[in-house]
CSV table of N, CA, C and O in Angstrom, one decimal:
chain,number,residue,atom,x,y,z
A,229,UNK,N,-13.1,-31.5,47.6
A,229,UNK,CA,-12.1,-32.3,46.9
A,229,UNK,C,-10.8,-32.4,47.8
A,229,UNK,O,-10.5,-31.4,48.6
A,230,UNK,N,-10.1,-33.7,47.7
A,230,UNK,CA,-9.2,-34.3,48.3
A,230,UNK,C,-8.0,-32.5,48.2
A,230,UNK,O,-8.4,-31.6,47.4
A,231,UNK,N,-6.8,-32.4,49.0
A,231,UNK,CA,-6.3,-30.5,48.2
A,231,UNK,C,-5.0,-32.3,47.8
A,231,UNK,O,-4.5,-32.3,46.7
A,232,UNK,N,-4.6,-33.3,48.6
A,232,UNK,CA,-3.1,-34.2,47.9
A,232,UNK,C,-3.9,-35.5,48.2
A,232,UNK,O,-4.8,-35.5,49.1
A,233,UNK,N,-3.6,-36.3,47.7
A,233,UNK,CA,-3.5,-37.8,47.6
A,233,UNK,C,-1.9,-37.9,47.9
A,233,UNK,O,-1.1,-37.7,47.1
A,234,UNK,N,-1.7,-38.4,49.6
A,234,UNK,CA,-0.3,-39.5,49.9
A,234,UNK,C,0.0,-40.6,49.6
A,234,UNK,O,-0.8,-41.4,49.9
A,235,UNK,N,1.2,-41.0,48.9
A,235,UNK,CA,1.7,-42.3,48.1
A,235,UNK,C,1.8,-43.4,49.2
A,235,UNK,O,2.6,-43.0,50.1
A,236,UNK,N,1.6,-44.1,49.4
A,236,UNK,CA,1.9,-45.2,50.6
A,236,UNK,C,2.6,-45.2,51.5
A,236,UNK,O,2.4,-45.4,52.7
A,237,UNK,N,3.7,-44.8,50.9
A,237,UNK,CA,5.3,-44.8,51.5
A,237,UNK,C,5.5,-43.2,51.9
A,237,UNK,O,6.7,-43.0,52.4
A,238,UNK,N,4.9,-42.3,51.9
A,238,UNK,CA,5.4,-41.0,51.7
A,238,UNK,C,5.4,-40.8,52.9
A,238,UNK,O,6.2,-39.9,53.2
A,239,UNK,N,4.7,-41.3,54.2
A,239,UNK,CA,4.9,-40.4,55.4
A,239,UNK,C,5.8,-41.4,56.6
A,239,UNK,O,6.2,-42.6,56.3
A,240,UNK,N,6.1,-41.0,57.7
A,240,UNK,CA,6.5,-42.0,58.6
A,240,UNK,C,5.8,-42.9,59.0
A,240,UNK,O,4.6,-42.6,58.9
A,241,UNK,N,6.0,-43.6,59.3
A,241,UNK,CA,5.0,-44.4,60.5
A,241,UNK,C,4.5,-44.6,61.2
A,241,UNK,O,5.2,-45.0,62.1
A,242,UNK,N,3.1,-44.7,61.5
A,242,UNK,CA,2.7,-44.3,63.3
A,242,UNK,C,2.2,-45.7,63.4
A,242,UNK,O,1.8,-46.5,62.6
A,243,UNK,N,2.4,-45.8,64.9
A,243,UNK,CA,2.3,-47.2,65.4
A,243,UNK,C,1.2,-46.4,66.8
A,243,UNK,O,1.3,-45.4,67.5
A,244,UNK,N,-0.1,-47.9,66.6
A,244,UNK,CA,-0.4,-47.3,68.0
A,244,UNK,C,-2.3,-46.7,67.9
A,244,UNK,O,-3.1,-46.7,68.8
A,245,UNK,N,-2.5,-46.4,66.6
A,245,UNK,CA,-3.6,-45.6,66.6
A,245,UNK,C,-4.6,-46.9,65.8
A,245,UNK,O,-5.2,-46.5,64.8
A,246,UNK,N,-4.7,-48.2,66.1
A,246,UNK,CA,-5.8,-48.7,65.6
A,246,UNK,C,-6.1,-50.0,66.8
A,246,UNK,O,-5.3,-50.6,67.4
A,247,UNK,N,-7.3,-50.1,66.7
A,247,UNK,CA,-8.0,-51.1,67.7
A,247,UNK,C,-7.1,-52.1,68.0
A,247,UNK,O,-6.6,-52.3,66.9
A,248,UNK,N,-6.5,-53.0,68.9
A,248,UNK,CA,-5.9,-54.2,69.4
A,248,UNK,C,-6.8,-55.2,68.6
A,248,UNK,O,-6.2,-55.7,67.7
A,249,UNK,N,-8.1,-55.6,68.7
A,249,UNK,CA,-9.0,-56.3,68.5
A,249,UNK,C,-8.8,-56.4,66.7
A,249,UNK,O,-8.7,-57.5,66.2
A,250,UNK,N,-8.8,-55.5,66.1
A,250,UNK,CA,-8.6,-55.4,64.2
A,250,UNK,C,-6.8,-55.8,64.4
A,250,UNK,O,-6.4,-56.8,63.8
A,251,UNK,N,-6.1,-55.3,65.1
A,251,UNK,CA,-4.8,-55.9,64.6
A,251,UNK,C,-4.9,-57.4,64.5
A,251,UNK,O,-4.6,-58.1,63.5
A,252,UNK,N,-5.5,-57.9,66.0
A,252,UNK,CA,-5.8,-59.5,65.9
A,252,UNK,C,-6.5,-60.4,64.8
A,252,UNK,O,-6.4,-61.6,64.5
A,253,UNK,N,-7.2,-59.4,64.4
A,253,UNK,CA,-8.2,-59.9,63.1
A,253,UNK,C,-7.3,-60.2,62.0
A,253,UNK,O,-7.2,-61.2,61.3
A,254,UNK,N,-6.6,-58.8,62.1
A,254,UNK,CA,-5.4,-58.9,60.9
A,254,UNK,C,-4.7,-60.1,60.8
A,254,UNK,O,-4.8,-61.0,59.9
A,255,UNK,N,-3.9,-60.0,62.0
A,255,UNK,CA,-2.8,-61.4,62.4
A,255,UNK,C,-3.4,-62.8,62.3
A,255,UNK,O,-2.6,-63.7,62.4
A,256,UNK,N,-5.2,-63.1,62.2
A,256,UNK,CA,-5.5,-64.1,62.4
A,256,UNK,C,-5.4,-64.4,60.7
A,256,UNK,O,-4.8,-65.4,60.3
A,257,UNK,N,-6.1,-63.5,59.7
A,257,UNK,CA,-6.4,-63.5,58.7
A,257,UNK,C,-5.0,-63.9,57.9
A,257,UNK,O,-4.8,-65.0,57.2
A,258,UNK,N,-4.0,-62.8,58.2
A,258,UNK,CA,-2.5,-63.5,58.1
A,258,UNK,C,-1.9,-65.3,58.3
A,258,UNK,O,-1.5,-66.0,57.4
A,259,UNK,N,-1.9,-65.5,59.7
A,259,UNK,CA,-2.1,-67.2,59.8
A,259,UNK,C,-2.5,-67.4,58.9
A,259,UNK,O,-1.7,-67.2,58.1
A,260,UNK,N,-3.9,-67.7,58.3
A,260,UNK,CA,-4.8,-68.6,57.7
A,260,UNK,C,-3.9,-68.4,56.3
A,260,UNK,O,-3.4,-69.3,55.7
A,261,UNK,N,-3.8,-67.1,56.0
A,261,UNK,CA,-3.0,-67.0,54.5
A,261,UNK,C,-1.6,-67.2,54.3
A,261,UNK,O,-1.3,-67.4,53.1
A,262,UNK,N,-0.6,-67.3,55.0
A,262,UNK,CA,0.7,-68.4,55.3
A,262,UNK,C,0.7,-69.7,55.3
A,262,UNK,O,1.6,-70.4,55.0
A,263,UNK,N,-0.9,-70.4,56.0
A,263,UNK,CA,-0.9,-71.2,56.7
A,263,UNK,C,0.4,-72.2,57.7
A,263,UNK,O,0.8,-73.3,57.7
A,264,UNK,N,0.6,-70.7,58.8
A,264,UNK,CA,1.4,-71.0,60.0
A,264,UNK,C,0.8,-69.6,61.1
A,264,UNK,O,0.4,-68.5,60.9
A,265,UNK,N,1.0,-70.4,62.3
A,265,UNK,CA,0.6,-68.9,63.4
A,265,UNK,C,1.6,-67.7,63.2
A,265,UNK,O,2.8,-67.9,63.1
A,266,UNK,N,0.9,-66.5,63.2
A,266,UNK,CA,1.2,-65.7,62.6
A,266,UNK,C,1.2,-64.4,63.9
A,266,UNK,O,1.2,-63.2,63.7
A,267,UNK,N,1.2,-65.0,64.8
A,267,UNK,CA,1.3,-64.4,66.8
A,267,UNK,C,2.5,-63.2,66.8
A,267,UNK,O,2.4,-62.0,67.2
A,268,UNK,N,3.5,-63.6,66.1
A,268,UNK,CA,4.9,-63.0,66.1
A,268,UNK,C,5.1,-62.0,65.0
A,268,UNK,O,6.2,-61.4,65.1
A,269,UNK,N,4.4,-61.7,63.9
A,269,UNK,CA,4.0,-61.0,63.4
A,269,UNK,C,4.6,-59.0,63.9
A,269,UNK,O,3.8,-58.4,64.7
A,270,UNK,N,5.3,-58.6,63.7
A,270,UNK,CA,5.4,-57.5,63.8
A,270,UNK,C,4.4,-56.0,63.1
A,270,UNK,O,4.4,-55.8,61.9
A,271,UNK,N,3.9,-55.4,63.9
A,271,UNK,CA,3.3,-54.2,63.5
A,271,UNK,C,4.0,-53.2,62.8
A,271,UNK,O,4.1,-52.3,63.7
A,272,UNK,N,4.4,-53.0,61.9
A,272,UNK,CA,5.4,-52.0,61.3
A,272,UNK,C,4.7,-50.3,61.6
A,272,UNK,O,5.2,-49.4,62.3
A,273,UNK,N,3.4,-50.3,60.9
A,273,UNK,CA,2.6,-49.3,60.7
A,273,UNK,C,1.1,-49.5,61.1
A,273,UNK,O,0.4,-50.5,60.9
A,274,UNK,N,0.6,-48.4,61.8
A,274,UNK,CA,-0.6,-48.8,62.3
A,274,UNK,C,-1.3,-47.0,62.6
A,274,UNK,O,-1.1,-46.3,63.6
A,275,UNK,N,-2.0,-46.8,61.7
A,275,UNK,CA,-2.5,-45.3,61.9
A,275,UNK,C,-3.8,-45.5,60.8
A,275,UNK,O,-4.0,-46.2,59.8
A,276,UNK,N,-4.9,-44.2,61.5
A,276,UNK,CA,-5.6,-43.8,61.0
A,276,UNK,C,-5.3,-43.2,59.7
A,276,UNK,O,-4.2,-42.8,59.5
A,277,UNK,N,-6.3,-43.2,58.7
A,277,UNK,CA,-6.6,-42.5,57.9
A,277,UNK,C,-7.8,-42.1,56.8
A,277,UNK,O,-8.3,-43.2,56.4
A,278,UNK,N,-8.1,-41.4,56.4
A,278,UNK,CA,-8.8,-41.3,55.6
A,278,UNK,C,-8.9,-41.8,53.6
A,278,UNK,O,-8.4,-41.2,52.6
A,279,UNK,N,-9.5,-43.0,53.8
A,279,UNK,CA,-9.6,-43.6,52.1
A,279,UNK,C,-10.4,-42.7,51.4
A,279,UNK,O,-11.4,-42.2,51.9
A,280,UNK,N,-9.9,-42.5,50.0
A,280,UNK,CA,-10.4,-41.3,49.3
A,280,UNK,C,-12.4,-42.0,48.8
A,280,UNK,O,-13.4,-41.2,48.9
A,281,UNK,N,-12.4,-43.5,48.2
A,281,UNK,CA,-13.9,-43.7,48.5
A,281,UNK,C,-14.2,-45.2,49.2
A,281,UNK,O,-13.6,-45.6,50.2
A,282,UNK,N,-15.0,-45.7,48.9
A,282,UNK,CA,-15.9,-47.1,49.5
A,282,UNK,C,-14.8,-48.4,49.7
A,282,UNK,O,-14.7,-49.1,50.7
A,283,UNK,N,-14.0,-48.3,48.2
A,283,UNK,CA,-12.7,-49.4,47.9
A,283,UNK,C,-11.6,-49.2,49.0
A,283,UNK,O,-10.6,-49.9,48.9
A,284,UNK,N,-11.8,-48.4,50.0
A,284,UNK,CA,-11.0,-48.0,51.3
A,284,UNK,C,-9.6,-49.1,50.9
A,284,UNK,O,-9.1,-50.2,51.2
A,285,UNK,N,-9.5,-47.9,49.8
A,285,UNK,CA,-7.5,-48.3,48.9
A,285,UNK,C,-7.5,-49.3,48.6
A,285,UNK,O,-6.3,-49.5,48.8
A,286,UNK,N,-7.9,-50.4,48.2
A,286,UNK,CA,-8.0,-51.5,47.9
A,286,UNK,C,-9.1,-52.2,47.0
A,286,UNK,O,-9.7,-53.3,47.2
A,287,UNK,N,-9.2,-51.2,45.7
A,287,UNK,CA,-10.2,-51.6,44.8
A,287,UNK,C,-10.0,-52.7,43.9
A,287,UNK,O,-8.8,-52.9,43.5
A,288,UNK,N,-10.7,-53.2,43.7
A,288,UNK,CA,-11.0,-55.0,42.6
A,288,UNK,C,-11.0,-54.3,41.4
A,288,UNK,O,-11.6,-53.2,41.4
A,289,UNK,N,-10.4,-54.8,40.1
A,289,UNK,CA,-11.0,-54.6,38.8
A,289,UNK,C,-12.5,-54.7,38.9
A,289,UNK,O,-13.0,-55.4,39.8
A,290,UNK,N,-13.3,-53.8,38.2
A,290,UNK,CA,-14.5,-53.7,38.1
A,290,UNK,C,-15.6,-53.5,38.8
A,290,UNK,O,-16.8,-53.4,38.5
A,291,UNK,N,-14.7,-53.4,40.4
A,291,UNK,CA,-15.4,-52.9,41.6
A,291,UNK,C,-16.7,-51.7,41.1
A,291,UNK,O,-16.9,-51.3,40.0
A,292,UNK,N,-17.4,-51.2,42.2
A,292,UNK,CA,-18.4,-50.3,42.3
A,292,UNK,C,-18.1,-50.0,43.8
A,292,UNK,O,-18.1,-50.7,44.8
A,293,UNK,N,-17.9,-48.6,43.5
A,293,UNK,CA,-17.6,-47.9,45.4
A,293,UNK,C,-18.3,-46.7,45.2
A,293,UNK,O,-18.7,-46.0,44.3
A,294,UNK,N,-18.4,-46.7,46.8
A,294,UNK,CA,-18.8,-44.9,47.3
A,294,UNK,C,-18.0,-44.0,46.5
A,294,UNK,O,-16.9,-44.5,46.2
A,295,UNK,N,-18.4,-42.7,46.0
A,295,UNK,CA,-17.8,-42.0,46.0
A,295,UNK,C,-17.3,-41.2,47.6
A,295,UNK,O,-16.2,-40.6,47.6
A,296,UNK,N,-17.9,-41.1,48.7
A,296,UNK,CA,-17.7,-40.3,49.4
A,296,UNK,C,-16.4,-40.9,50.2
A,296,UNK,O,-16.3,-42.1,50.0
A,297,UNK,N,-15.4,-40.2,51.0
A,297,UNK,CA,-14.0,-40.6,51.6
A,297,UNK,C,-14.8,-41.1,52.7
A,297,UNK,O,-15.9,-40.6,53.0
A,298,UNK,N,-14.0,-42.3,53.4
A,298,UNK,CA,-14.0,-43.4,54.5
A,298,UNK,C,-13.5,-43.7,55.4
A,298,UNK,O,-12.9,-44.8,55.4
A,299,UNK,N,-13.5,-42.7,56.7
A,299,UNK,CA,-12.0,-42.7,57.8
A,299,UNK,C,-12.1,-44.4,57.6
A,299,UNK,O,-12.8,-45.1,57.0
A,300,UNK,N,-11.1,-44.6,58.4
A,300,UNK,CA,-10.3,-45.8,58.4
A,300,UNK,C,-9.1,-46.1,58.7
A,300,UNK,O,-8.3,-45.1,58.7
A,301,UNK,N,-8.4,-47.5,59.0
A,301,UNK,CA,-6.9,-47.7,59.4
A,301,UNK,C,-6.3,-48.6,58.3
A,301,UNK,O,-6.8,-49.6,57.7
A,302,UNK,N,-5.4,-48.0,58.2
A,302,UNK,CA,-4.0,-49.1,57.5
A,302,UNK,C,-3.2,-48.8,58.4
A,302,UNK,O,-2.9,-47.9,59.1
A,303,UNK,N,-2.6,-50.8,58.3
A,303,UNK,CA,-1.7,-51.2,59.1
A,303,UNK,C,-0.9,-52.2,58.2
A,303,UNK,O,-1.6,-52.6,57.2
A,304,UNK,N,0.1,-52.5,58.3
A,304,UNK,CA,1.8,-52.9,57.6
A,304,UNK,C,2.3,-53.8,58.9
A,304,UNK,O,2.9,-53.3,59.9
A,305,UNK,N,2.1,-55.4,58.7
A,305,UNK,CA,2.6,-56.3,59.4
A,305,UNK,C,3.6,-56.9,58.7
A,305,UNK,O,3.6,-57.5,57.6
A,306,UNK,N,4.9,-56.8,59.7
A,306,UNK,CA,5.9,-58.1,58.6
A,306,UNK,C,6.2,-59.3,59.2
A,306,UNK,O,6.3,-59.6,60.4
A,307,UNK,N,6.4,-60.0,58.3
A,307,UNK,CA,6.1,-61.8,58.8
A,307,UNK,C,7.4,-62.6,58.5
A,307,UNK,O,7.7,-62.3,57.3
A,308,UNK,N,8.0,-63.1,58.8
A,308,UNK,CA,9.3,-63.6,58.4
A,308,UNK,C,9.8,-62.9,57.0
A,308,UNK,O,9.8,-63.5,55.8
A,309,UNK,N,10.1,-61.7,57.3
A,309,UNK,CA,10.5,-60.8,56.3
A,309,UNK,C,10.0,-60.5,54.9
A,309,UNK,O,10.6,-60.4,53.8
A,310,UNK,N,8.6,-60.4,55.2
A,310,UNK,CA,7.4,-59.9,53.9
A,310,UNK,C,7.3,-59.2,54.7
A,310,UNK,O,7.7,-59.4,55.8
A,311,UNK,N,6.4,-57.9,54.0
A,311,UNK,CA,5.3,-57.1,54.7
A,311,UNK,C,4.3,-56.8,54.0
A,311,UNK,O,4.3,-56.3,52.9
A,312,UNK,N,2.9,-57.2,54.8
A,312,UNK,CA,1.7,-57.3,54.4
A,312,UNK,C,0.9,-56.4,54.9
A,312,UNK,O,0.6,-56.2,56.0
A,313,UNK,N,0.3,-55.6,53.6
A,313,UNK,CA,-0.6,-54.6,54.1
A,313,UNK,C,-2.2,-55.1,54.2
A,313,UNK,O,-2.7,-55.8,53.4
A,314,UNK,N,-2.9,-54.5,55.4
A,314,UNK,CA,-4.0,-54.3,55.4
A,314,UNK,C,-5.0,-52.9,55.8
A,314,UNK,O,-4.7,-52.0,56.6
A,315,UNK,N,-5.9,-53.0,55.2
A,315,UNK,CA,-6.9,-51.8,55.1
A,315,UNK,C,-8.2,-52.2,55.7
A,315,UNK,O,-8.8,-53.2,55.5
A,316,UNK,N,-8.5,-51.3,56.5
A,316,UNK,CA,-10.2,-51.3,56.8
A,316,UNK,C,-10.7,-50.1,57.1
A,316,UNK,O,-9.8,-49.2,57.1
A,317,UNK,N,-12.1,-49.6,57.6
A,317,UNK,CA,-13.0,-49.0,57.2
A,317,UNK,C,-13.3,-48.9,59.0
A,317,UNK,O,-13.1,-49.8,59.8
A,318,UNK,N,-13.8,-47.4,59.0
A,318,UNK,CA,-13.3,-47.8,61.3
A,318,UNK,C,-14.8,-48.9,61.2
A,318,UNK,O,-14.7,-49.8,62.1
A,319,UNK,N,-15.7,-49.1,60.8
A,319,UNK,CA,-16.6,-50.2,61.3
A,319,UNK,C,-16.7,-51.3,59.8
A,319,UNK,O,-17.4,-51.1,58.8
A,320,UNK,N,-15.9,-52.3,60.0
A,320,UNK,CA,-15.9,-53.6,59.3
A,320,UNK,C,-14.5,-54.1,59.1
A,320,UNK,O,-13.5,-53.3,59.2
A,321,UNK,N,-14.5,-55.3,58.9
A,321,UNK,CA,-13.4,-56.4,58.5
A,321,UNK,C,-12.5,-55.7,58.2
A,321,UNK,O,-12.8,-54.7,57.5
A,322,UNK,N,-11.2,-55.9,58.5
A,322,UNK,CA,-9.7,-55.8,57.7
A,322,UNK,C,-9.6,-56.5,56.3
A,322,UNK,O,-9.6,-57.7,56.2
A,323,UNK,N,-9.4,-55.7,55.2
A,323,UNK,CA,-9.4,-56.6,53.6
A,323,UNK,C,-7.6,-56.4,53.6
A,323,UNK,O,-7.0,-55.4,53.5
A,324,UNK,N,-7.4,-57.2,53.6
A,324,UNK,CA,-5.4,-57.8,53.1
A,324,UNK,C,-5.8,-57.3,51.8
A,324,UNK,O,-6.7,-57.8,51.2
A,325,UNK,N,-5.1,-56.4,51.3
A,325,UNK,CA,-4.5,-55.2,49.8
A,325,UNK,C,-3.0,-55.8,49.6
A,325,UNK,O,-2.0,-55.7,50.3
A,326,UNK,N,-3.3,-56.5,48.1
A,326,UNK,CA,-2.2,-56.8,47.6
A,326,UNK,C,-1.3,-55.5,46.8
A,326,UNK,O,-0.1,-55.3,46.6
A,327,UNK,N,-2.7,-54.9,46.5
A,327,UNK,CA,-1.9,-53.5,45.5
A,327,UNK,C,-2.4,-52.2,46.3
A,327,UNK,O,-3.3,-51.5,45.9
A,328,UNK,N,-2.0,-52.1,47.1
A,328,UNK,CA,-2.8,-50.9,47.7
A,328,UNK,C,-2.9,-49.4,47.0
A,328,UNK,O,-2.1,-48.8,46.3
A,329,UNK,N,-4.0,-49.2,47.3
A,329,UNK,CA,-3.7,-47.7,46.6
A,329,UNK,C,-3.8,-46.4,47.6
A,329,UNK,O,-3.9,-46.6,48.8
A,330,UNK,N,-3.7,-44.9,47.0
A,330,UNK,CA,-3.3,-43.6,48.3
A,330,UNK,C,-4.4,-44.0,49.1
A,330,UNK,O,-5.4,-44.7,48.9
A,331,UNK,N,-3.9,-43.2,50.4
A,331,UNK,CA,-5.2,-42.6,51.2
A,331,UNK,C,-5.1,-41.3,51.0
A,331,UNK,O,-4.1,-40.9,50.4
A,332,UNK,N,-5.9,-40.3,51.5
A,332,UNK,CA,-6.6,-38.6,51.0
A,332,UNK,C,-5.6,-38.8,51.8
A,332,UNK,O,-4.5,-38.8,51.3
A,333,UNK,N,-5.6,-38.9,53.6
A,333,UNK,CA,-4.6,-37.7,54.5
A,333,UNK,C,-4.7,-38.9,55.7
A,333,UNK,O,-5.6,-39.7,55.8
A,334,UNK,N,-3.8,-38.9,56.5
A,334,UNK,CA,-3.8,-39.5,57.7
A,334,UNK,C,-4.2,-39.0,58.5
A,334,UNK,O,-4.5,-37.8,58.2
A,335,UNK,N,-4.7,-39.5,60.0
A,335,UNK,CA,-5.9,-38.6,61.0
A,335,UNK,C,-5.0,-38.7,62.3
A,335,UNK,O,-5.8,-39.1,63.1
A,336,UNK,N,-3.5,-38.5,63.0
A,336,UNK,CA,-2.9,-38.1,64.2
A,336,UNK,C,-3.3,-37.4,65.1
A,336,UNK,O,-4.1,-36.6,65.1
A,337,UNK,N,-2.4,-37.9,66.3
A,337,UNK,CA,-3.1,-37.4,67.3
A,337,UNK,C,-2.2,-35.6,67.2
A,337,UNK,O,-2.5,-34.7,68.0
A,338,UNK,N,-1.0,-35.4,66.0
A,338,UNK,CA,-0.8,-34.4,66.0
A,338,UNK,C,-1.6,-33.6,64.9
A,338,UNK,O,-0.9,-32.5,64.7
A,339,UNK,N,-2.4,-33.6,64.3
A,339,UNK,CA,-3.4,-32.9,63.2
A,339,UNK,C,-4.7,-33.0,63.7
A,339,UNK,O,-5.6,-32.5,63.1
């Protein structure tokens, strides 16, 4: 069992610990959903962590997930002054979380 669930906002921000290649995914998926290039896009937050199951924080009404936790990255881009979160799973797509929910614990290169 998870020992805390962290609130979104609860810790600082690490920049730095997720693939170049998924940020780009991110920023491309972003474009398409503004519809304008989305290049200039700032990385706010970009760290590892651990999703408590399958919905890697980002569950649907009526979803069906793993129970088991899912390392993974959340990252926090802001775009002409929104900030847009995304979540993924370290092997698959970035899903853009409108409502994001905790992750169990973040994974640093200081822990």
């Amino acid at each position: 069992e998870p020992s805390e669930v962290i609130a979104p906002t609860a810790s600082a921000a690490v920049v730095g610990e997720v693939p170049d290649a998924l940020i780009g995914a991110m920023k491309a998926d972003l474009a398409a959903r503004v519809g304008k290039p989305a290049g200039t896009a700032r990385v706010i937050r970009a760290e590892q962590v651990i999703w408590p199951d399958g919905s890697i924080g980002c569950a649907k009404p009526g979803g069906i997930y793993t129970q088991a936790t899912v390392p993974g990255y959340l990252v926090e881009l802001e775009f002409e002054g929104r900030n847009y979160r995304y979540h993924a799973a370290l092997e698959g797509p970035p899903v853009y979380c409108e409502q994001p929910g905790p992750y169990v614990r973040a994974l640093g290169p200081d822990r």
